[in-house]
CSV table of C-alpha atoms in Angstrom, one decimal:
chain,number,residue,atom,x,y,z
M,1,MET,CA,103.8,0.0,-65.6
M,2,SER,CA,100.5,-0.3,-63.8
M,3,ALA,CA,97.6,2.0,-64.5
M,4,GLY,CA,97.7,3.2,-60.8
M,5,ARG,CA,101.3,4.4,-61.1
M,6,ASP,CA,100.6,6.4,-64.3
M,7,SER,CA,97.9,8.4,-62.6
M,8,ASP,CA,99.8,9.2,-59.4
M,9,PRO,CA,98.8,12.8,-58.5
M,10,LEU,CA,102.0,13.4,-56.5
M,11,ARG,CA,104.2,12.3,-59.3
M,12,GLU,CA,102.3,14.6,-61.7
M,13,LEU,CA,102.6,17.5,-59.3
M,14,LEU,CA,106.4,16.9,-59.0
M,15,LYS,CA,106.7,17.0,-62.8
M,16,ILE,CA,104.8,20.3,-63.0
M,17,GLN,CA,107.0,21.7,-60.2
M,18,LYS,CA,110.2,20.6,-62.1
M,19,ARG,CA,108.9,22.2,-65.3
M,20,VAL,CA,108.0,25.5,-63.6
M,21,ASN,CA,111.5,25.6,-62.0
M,22,GLU,CA,113.1,25.1,-65.4
M,23,VAL,CA,111.0,27.9,-67.0
M,24,CYS,CA,111.9,30.3,-64.1
M,25,GLU,CA,115.6,29.5,-64.3
M,26,GLY,CA,115.5,30.0,-68.0
M,27,ALA,CA,113.9,33.4,-67.7
M,28,MET,CA,116.4,34.5,-65.1
M,29,ALA,CA,119.4,33.4,-67.1
M,30,ARG,CA,118.9,35.2,-70.4
M,31,THR,CA,121.6,34.7,-72.9
M,32,ASP,CA,120.8,37.2,-75.7
M,33,PHE,CA,121.2,40.7,-74.4
M,34,ASP,CA,120.9,43.0,-77.4
M,35,ALA,CA,118.6,45.9,-77.9
M,36,ALA,CA,115.9,43.7,-79.5
M,37,SER,CA,115.6,41.5,-76.5
M,38,GLY,CA,115.0,44.5,-74.3
M,39,VAL,CA,117.0,44.6,-71.2
M,40,ASP,CA,114.4,46.0,-68.9
M,41,SER,CA,114.8,48.3,-65.9
M,42,TRP,CA,116.1,47.6,-62.4
M,43,THR,CA,115.8,49.3,-59.1
M,44,PRO,CA,118.9,50.3,-57.1
M,45,VAL,CA,118.6,49.4,-53.4
M,46,SER,CA,118.3,52.2,-50.9
M,47,ASP,CA,118.3,53.2,-47.3
M,48,VAL,CA,116.4,56.3,-46.1
M,49,TYR,CA,116.7,57.6,-42.6
M,50,GLU,CA,116.4,60.8,-40.6
M,51,THR,CA,118.7,62.4,-38.1
M,52,PRO,CA,117.6,65.4,-36.0
M,53,GLY,CA,118.8,67.8,-38.7
M,54,GLN,CA,118.5,66.0,-42.0
M,55,LEU,CA,116.9,63.4,-44.2
M,56,VAL,CA,119.5,61.0,-45.6
M,57,LEU,CA,119.2,58.7,-48.6
M,58,CYS,CA,121.8,56.1,-49.6
M,59,LEU,CA,121.6,54.3,-52.9
M,60,GLU,CA,123.9,51.6,-54.3
M,61,PHE,CA,125.2,51.7,-57.8
M,62,PRO,CA,128.0,49.2,-58.1
M,63,GLY,CA,129.9,49.6,-61.3
M,64,LEU,CA,128.5,53.0,-62.3
M,65,ALA,CA,130.4,56.2,-62.7
M,66,GLN,CA,129.0,59.4,-61.2
M,67,ASP,CA,128.2,60.8,-64.6
M,68,GLN,CA,125.8,57.9,-65.3
M,69,ILE,CA,123.5,59.0,-62.5
M,70,ASP,CA,121.0,61.9,-62.7
M,71,LEU,CA,119.8,63.4,-59.5
M,72,ARG,CA,117.2,66.1,-59.3
M,73,ILE,CA,114.3,67.5,-57.3
M,74,ASP,CA,111.0,67.4,-59.1
M,75,GLY,CA,108.2,69.1,-57.0
M,76,ASP,CA,107.9,67.1,-53.8
M,77,GLU,CA,110.1,64.3,-55.0
M,78,LEU,CA,113.8,63.5,-55.2
M,79,VAL,CA,114.4,61.7,-58.5
M,80,VAL,CA,117.4,59.4,-59.2
M,81,GLU,CA,117.7,58.1,-62.8
M,82,GLY,CA,120.2,56.6,-65.2
M,83,GLU,CA,121.2,53.5,-67.0
M,84,ARG,CA,123.6,50.6,-66.6
M,85,LYS,CA,124.5,49.1,-69.9
M,86,LEU,CA,125.7,45.6,-70.5
M,87,ASP,CA,129.1,46.2,-72.1
M,88,ARG,CA,130.0,43.5,-74.6
M,89,GLU,CA,133.6,43.4,-75.9
M,90,HIS,CA,132.7,41.1,-78.8
M,91,ALA,CA,129.3,40.6,-80.6
M,92,SER,CA,130.0,36.9,-80.5
M,93,GLU,CA,129.9,36.7,-76.7
M,94,GLN,CA,127.3,34.3,-75.4
M,95,PHE,CA,126.4,34.7,-71.7
M,96,HIS,CA,125.6,31.6,-69.7
M,97,ARG,CA,124.3,33.4,-66.7
M,98,VAL,CA,123.5,37.1,-66.0
M,99,GLU,CA,122.6,37.9,-62.5
M,100,ARG,CA,123.6,41.5,-62.3
M,101,ALA,CA,120.9,44.1,-63.2
M,102,TYR,CA,121.2,46.1,-66.4
M,103,GLY,CA,119.0,48.7,-68.1
M,104,LYS,CA,117.4,52.0,-67.1
M,105,PHE,CA,116.7,52.7,-63.5
M,106,SER,CA,114.5,55.3,-61.8
M,107,ARG,CA,113.7,55.9,-58.1
M,108,ARG,CA,111.4,58.6,-56.8
M,109,PHE,CA,111.4,59.5,-53.1
M,110,HIS,CA,108.6,61.7,-51.7
M,111,LEU,CA,110.1,64.5,-49.7
M,112,PRO,CA,108.4,65.5,-46.4
M,113,SER,CA,107.3,69.1,-46.1
M,114,ASN,CA,110.0,69.9,-43.5
M,115,VAL,CA,112.9,69.3,-45.9
M,116,VAL,CA,114.8,72.2,-47.4
M,117,ARG,CA,114.7,71.4,-51.2
M,118,ASP,CA,117.2,74.0,-52.4
M,119,SER,CA,120.0,72.8,-50.2
M,120,VAL,CA,120.9,69.3,-51.4
M,121,ASP,CA,124.3,67.8,-50.5
M,122,ALA,CA,125.2,64.7,-52.5
M,123,SER,CA,128.4,62.6,-52.6
M,124,TYR,CA,129.3,59.6,-54.6
M,125,ARG,CA,132.1,57.2,-53.7
M,126,ASP,CA,132.7,53.5,-54.4
M,127,GLY,CA,129.3,53.0,-55.9
M,128,LEU,CA,127.4,54.6,-53.0
M,129,LEU,CA,125.4,57.7,-53.6
M,130,VAL,CA,124.6,59.6,-50.3
M,131,VAL,CA,122.1,62.4,-50.5
M,132,ARG,CA,121.6,64.7,-47.5
M,133,LEU,CA,118.7,67.2,-47.3
M,134,PRO,CA,118.5,69.5,-44.3
M,135,ARG,CA,115.3,69.5,-42.3
M,136,LEU,CA,113.6,72.6,-40.9
M,137,VAL,CA,114.0,72.7,-37.1
M,138,SER,CA,110.7,73.4,-35.3
């Protein structure tokens, strides 16, 4: 090898990029999911929209049962919390890829002043939580 080829900046940059990609992929594909490794939190996706008479929030919770979700009004916020646990059938299981989110979740939505806080209508079906709050009509 020639001295010029060993010090090629582009080649060095490509090596660094490859290493960074490997580190990121390793971090995203954890294989040891016990309490000590600390499965962190996740954030359920949501849509929030208004109609002429109400504020509507839709949150996705695939794989969760209704009793795993806590919904409450806390002052000027709607709070949605809970936890999705990674169920392991056998302690000897070794995961090769984990892309679904596990752990505790918490979402807080600021409620506008024109929302009636004591009249919440919530429904849960097929992993979708729909929360409807009536709005005061001016």
